[in-house]
């Protein structure tokens, strides 16, 4: 795994069981230090494990510099990046489809922002 710099400490992350079925039996799909994207072997949910502790994530999101480089909170920068984000989302969805994660599956996105990802997913998932 590649080690990257993040604005938090290793003690700010926690391991978790599957948020749906509570199983701890998982397989790793992708790793980006210190996080891993895993699939629950029991129910098939794909989730981040380990993840940031809730209080740490809340602190990061509440920091004004998270949005608009400190020029105010909100999605102003997100709106300006719509075209690039949609291209990235389509590429990601195409990769998911190649790996068999889109066909016949359902998609749940938590924290969907302005909905660009879900909008792009319409052609990939029968139910979102």
PDB file of C-alpha atoms in Angstrom, residues 3-125:
ATOM      1  CA  UNK A   3       1.506   5.658   2.301  1.00  0.00           C
ATOM      2  CA  UNK A   4      -0.025   9.102   1.820  1.00  0.00           C
ATOM      3  CA  UNK A   5      -0.161  12.147   4.076  1.00  0.00           C
ATOM      4  CA  UNK A   6      -3.527  12.789   5.739  1.00  0.00           C
ATOM      5  CA  UNK A   7      -4.615  15.502   8.202  1.00  0.00           C
ATOM      6  CA  UNK A   8      -5.163  12.974  10.990  1.00  0.00           C
ATOM      7  CA  UNK A   9      -3.293  10.412  13.061  1.00  0.00           C
ATOM      8  CA  UNK A  10      -3.392   6.612  12.895  1.00  0.00           C
ATOM      9  CA  UNK A  11      -5.287   6.701  16.210  1.00  0.00           C
ATOM     10  CA  UNK A  12      -8.090   8.559  14.375  1.00  0.00           C
ATOM     11  CA  UNK A  13      -9.071   5.473  12.379  1.00  0.00           C
ATOM     12  CA  UNK A  14     -11.022   2.421  13.493  1.00  0.00           C
ATOM     13  CA  UNK A  15     -11.741  -1.048  12.173  1.00  0.00           C
ATOM     14  CA  UNK A  16     -15.372  -2.021  11.792  1.00  0.00           C
ATOM     15  CA  UNK A  17     -17.524  -5.019  11.020  1.00  0.00           C
ATOM     16  CA  UNK A  18     -19.966  -4.930   8.096  1.00  0.00           C
ATOM     17  CA  UNK A  19     -22.459  -2.095   8.672  1.00  0.00           C
ATOM     18  CA  UNK A  20     -25.282  -4.270   7.264  1.00  0.00           C
ATOM     19  CA  UNK A  21     -24.844  -7.763   8.711  1.00  0.00           C
ATOM     20  CA  UNK A  22     -22.071  -7.227  11.344  1.00  0.00           C
ATOM     21  CA  UNK A  23     -19.881  -9.939   9.789  1.00  0.00           C
ATOM     22  CA  UNK A  24     -16.130  -9.530  10.122  1.00  0.00           C
ATOM     23  CA  UNK A  25     -15.427 -11.864   7.188  1.00  0.00           C
ATOM     24  CA  UNK A  26     -14.304  -9.635   4.311  1.00  0.00           C
ATOM     25  CA  UNK A  27     -12.071  -9.566   1.261  1.00  0.00           C
ATOM     26  CA  UNK A  28      -9.982  -6.585   0.200  1.00  0.00           C
ATOM     27  CA  UNK A  29     -10.794  -4.981  -3.152  1.00  0.00           C
ATOM     28  CA  UNK A  30      -8.546  -1.909  -3.077  1.00  0.00           C
ATOM     29  CA  UNK A  31      -6.080  -0.355  -0.667  1.00  0.00           C
ATOM     30  CA  UNK A  32      -4.920   3.224  -0.184  1.00  0.00           C
ATOM     31  CA  UNK A  33      -3.048   3.623   3.066  1.00  0.00           C
ATOM     32  CA  UNK A  34      -4.351   3.530   5.734  1.00  0.00           C
ATOM     33  CA  UNK A  35      -7.750   2.623   4.242  1.00  0.00           C
ATOM     34  CA  UNK A  36      -9.063  -0.427   2.391  1.00  0.00           C
ATOM     35  CA  UNK A  37     -12.171  -0.934   0.313  1.00  0.00           C
ATOM     36  CA  UNK A  38     -13.518  -4.353   1.306  1.00  0.00           C
ATOM     37  CA  UNK A  39     -16.410  -6.643   0.366  1.00  0.00           C
ATOM     38  CA  UNK A  40     -18.348  -8.453   3.079  1.00  0.00           C
ATOM     39  CA  UNK A  41     -18.210 -12.178   2.310  1.00  0.00           C
ATOM     40  CA  UNK A  42     -21.569 -12.681   4.004  1.00  0.00           C
ATOM     41  CA  UNK A  43     -23.836 -10.035   2.402  1.00  0.00           C
ATOM     42  CA  UNK A  44     -21.663  -8.575  -0.368  1.00  0.00           C
ATOM     43  CA  UNK A  45     -21.683  -4.955   0.863  1.00  0.00           C
ATOM     44  CA  UNK A  46     -18.642  -2.960  -0.244  1.00  0.00           C
ATOM     45  CA  UNK A  47     -17.402  -0.533   2.403  1.00  0.00           C
ATOM     46  CA  UNK A  48     -14.351   1.241   3.818  1.00  0.00           C
ATOM     47  CA  UNK A  49     -12.470  -0.595   6.569  1.00  0.00           C
ATOM     48  CA  UNK A  50     -10.726   0.767   8.505  1.00  0.00           C
ATOM     49  CA  UNK A  51     -12.440   4.140   8.438  1.00  0.00           C
ATOM     50  CA  UNK A  52     -12.167   7.497  10.191  1.00  0.00           C
ATOM     51  CA  UNK A  53     -13.796   7.629  13.601  1.00  0.00           C
ATOM     52  CA  UNK A  54     -17.058   9.587  13.385  1.00  0.00           C
ATOM     53  CA  UNK A  55     -15.816  12.483  15.497  1.00  0.00           C
ATOM     54  CA  UNK A  56     -12.717  12.920  13.329  1.00  0.00           C
ATOM     55  CA  UNK A  57     -14.718  12.908  10.086  1.00  0.00           C
ATOM     56  CA  UNK A  58     -17.115  15.462  11.590  1.00  0.00           C
ATOM     57  CA  UNK A  59     -14.197  17.697  12.597  1.00  0.00           C
ATOM     58  CA  UNK A  60     -12.727  17.552   9.074  1.00  0.00           C
ATOM     59  CA  UNK A  61     -16.067  18.343   7.405  1.00  0.00           C
ATOM     60  CA  UNK A  62     -16.723  21.234   9.800  1.00  0.00           C
ATOM     61  CA  UNK A  63     -13.356  22.857   9.017  1.00  0.00           C
ATOM     62  CA  UNK A  64     -13.981  25.687   6.544  1.00  0.00           C
ATOM     63  CA  UNK A  65     -10.882  24.764   4.558  1.00  0.00           C
ATOM     64  CA  UNK A  66     -12.483  21.437   3.565  1.00  0.00           C
ATOM     65  CA  UNK A  67     -14.809  23.341   1.249  1.00  0.00           C
ATOM     66  CA  UNK A  68     -13.628  26.068  -1.110  1.00  0.00           C
ATOM     67  CA  UNK A  69     -10.127  26.224   0.375  1.00  0.00           C
ATOM     68  CA  UNK A  70     -11.394  28.225   3.351  1.00  0.00           C
ATOM     69  CA  UNK A  71     -13.425  30.747   1.342  1.00  0.00           C
ATOM     70  CA  UNK A  72     -16.639  29.498   2.917  1.00  0.00           C
ATOM     71  CA  UNK A  73     -18.536  26.275   3.424  1.00  0.00           C
ATOM     72  CA  UNK A  74     -20.659  24.622   0.799  1.00  0.00           C
ATOM     73  CA  UNK A  75     -20.436  23.153  -2.660  1.00  0.00           C
ATOM     74  CA  UNK A  76     -19.218  26.150  -4.682  1.00  0.00           C
ATOM     75  CA  UNK A  77     -16.028  24.331  -5.735  1.00  0.00           C
ATOM     76  CA  UNK A  78     -18.012  21.137  -6.345  1.00  0.00           C
ATOM     77  CA  UNK A  79     -20.239  22.971  -8.825  1.00  0.00           C
ATOM     78  CA  UNK A  80     -17.206  24.290 -10.687  1.00  0.00           C
ATOM     79  CA  UNK A  81     -15.846  20.747 -10.992  1.00  0.00           C
ATOM     80  CA  UNK A  82     -19.033  19.122 -12.312  1.00  0.00           C
ATOM     81  CA  UNK A  83     -17.676  18.199 -15.762  1.00  0.00           C
ATOM     82  CA  UNK A  84     -14.470  16.635 -14.403  1.00  0.00           C
ATOM     83  CA  UNK A  85     -16.340  14.836 -11.622  1.00  0.00           C
ATOM     84  CA  UNK A  86     -18.820  13.311 -14.058  1.00  0.00           C
ATOM     85  CA  UNK A  87     -15.972  12.049 -16.273  1.00  0.00           C
ATOM     86  CA  UNK A  88     -14.284  10.514 -13.213  1.00  0.00           C
ATOM     87  CA  UNK A  89     -17.549   8.933 -12.030  1.00  0.00           C
ATOM     88  CA  UNK A  90     -18.238   7.405 -15.474  1.00  0.00           C
ATOM     89  CA  UNK A  91     -14.731   5.948 -15.545  1.00  0.00           C
ATOM     90  CA  UNK A  92     -15.167   4.537 -12.031  1.00  0.00           C
ATOM     91  CA  UNK A  93     -18.564   3.051 -12.919  1.00  0.00           C
ATOM     92  CA  UNK A  94     -17.075   1.491 -16.045  1.00  0.00           C
ATOM     93  CA  UNK A  95     -14.397  -0.168 -13.914  1.00  0.00           C
ATOM     94  CA  UNK A  96     -17.041  -1.418 -11.508  1.00  0.00           C
ATOM     95  CA  UNK A  97     -18.942  -2.917 -14.439  1.00  0.00           C
ATOM     96  CA  UNK A  98     -15.781  -4.627 -15.774  1.00  0.00           C
ATOM     97  CA  UNK A  99     -15.288  -6.232 -12.366  1.00  0.00           C
ATOM     98  CA  UNK A 100     -18.899  -7.432 -12.221  1.00  0.00           C
ATOM     99  CA  UNK A 101     -19.960  -4.997  -9.515  1.00  0.00           C
ATOM    100  CA  UNK A 102     -22.653  -3.192 -11.496  1.00  0.00           C
ATOM    101  CA  UNK A 103     -24.578  -5.727 -13.485  1.00  0.00           C
ATOM    102  CA  UNK A 104     -27.706  -6.908 -11.690  1.00  0.00           C
ATOM    103  CA  UNK A 105     -26.644  -5.101  -8.509  1.00  0.00           C
ATOM    104  CA  UNK A 106     -28.139  -2.245  -6.554  1.00  0.00           C
ATOM    105  CA  UNK A 107     -26.309   0.941  -5.580  1.00  0.00           C
ATOM    106  CA  UNK A 108     -26.566   2.930  -2.386  1.00  0.00           C
ATOM    107  CA  UNK A 109     -24.501   6.079  -2.118  1.00  0.00           C
ATOM    108  CA  UNK A 110     -24.189   7.702   1.276  1.00  0.00           C
ATOM    109  CA  UNK A 111     -23.221  11.353   1.179  1.00  0.00           C
ATOM    110  CA  UNK A 112     -24.184  11.933  -2.438  1.00  0.00           C
ATOM    111  CA  UNK A 113     -23.386  15.652  -2.520  1.00  0.00           C
ATOM    112  CA  UNK A 114     -25.184  17.168  -5.491  1.00  0.00           C
ATOM    113  CA  UNK A 115     -25.991  13.753  -6.934  1.00  0.00           C
ATOM    114  CA  UNK A 116     -23.599  13.665  -9.900  1.00  0.00           C
ATOM    115  CA  UNK A 117     -22.439  10.117  -9.164  1.00  0.00           C
ATOM    116  CA  UNK A 118     -25.975   8.774  -8.813  1.00  0.00           C
ATOM    117  CA  UNK A 119     -26.996  10.571 -11.996  1.00  0.00           C
ATOM    118  CA  UNK A 120     -24.112   8.949 -13.893  1.00  0.00           C
ATOM    119  CA  UNK A 121     -24.963   5.553 -12.360  1.00  0.00           C
ATOM    120  CA  UNK A 122     -28.429   5.462 -13.973  1.00  0.00           C
ATOM    121  CA  UNK A 123     -27.160   3.489 -16.948  1.00  0.00           C
ATOM    122  CA  UNK A 124     -25.189   1.033 -14.833  1.00  0.00           C
ATOM    123  CA  UNK A 125     -27.552   0.055 -12.020  1.00  0.00           C
TER     124      UNK A 125
END
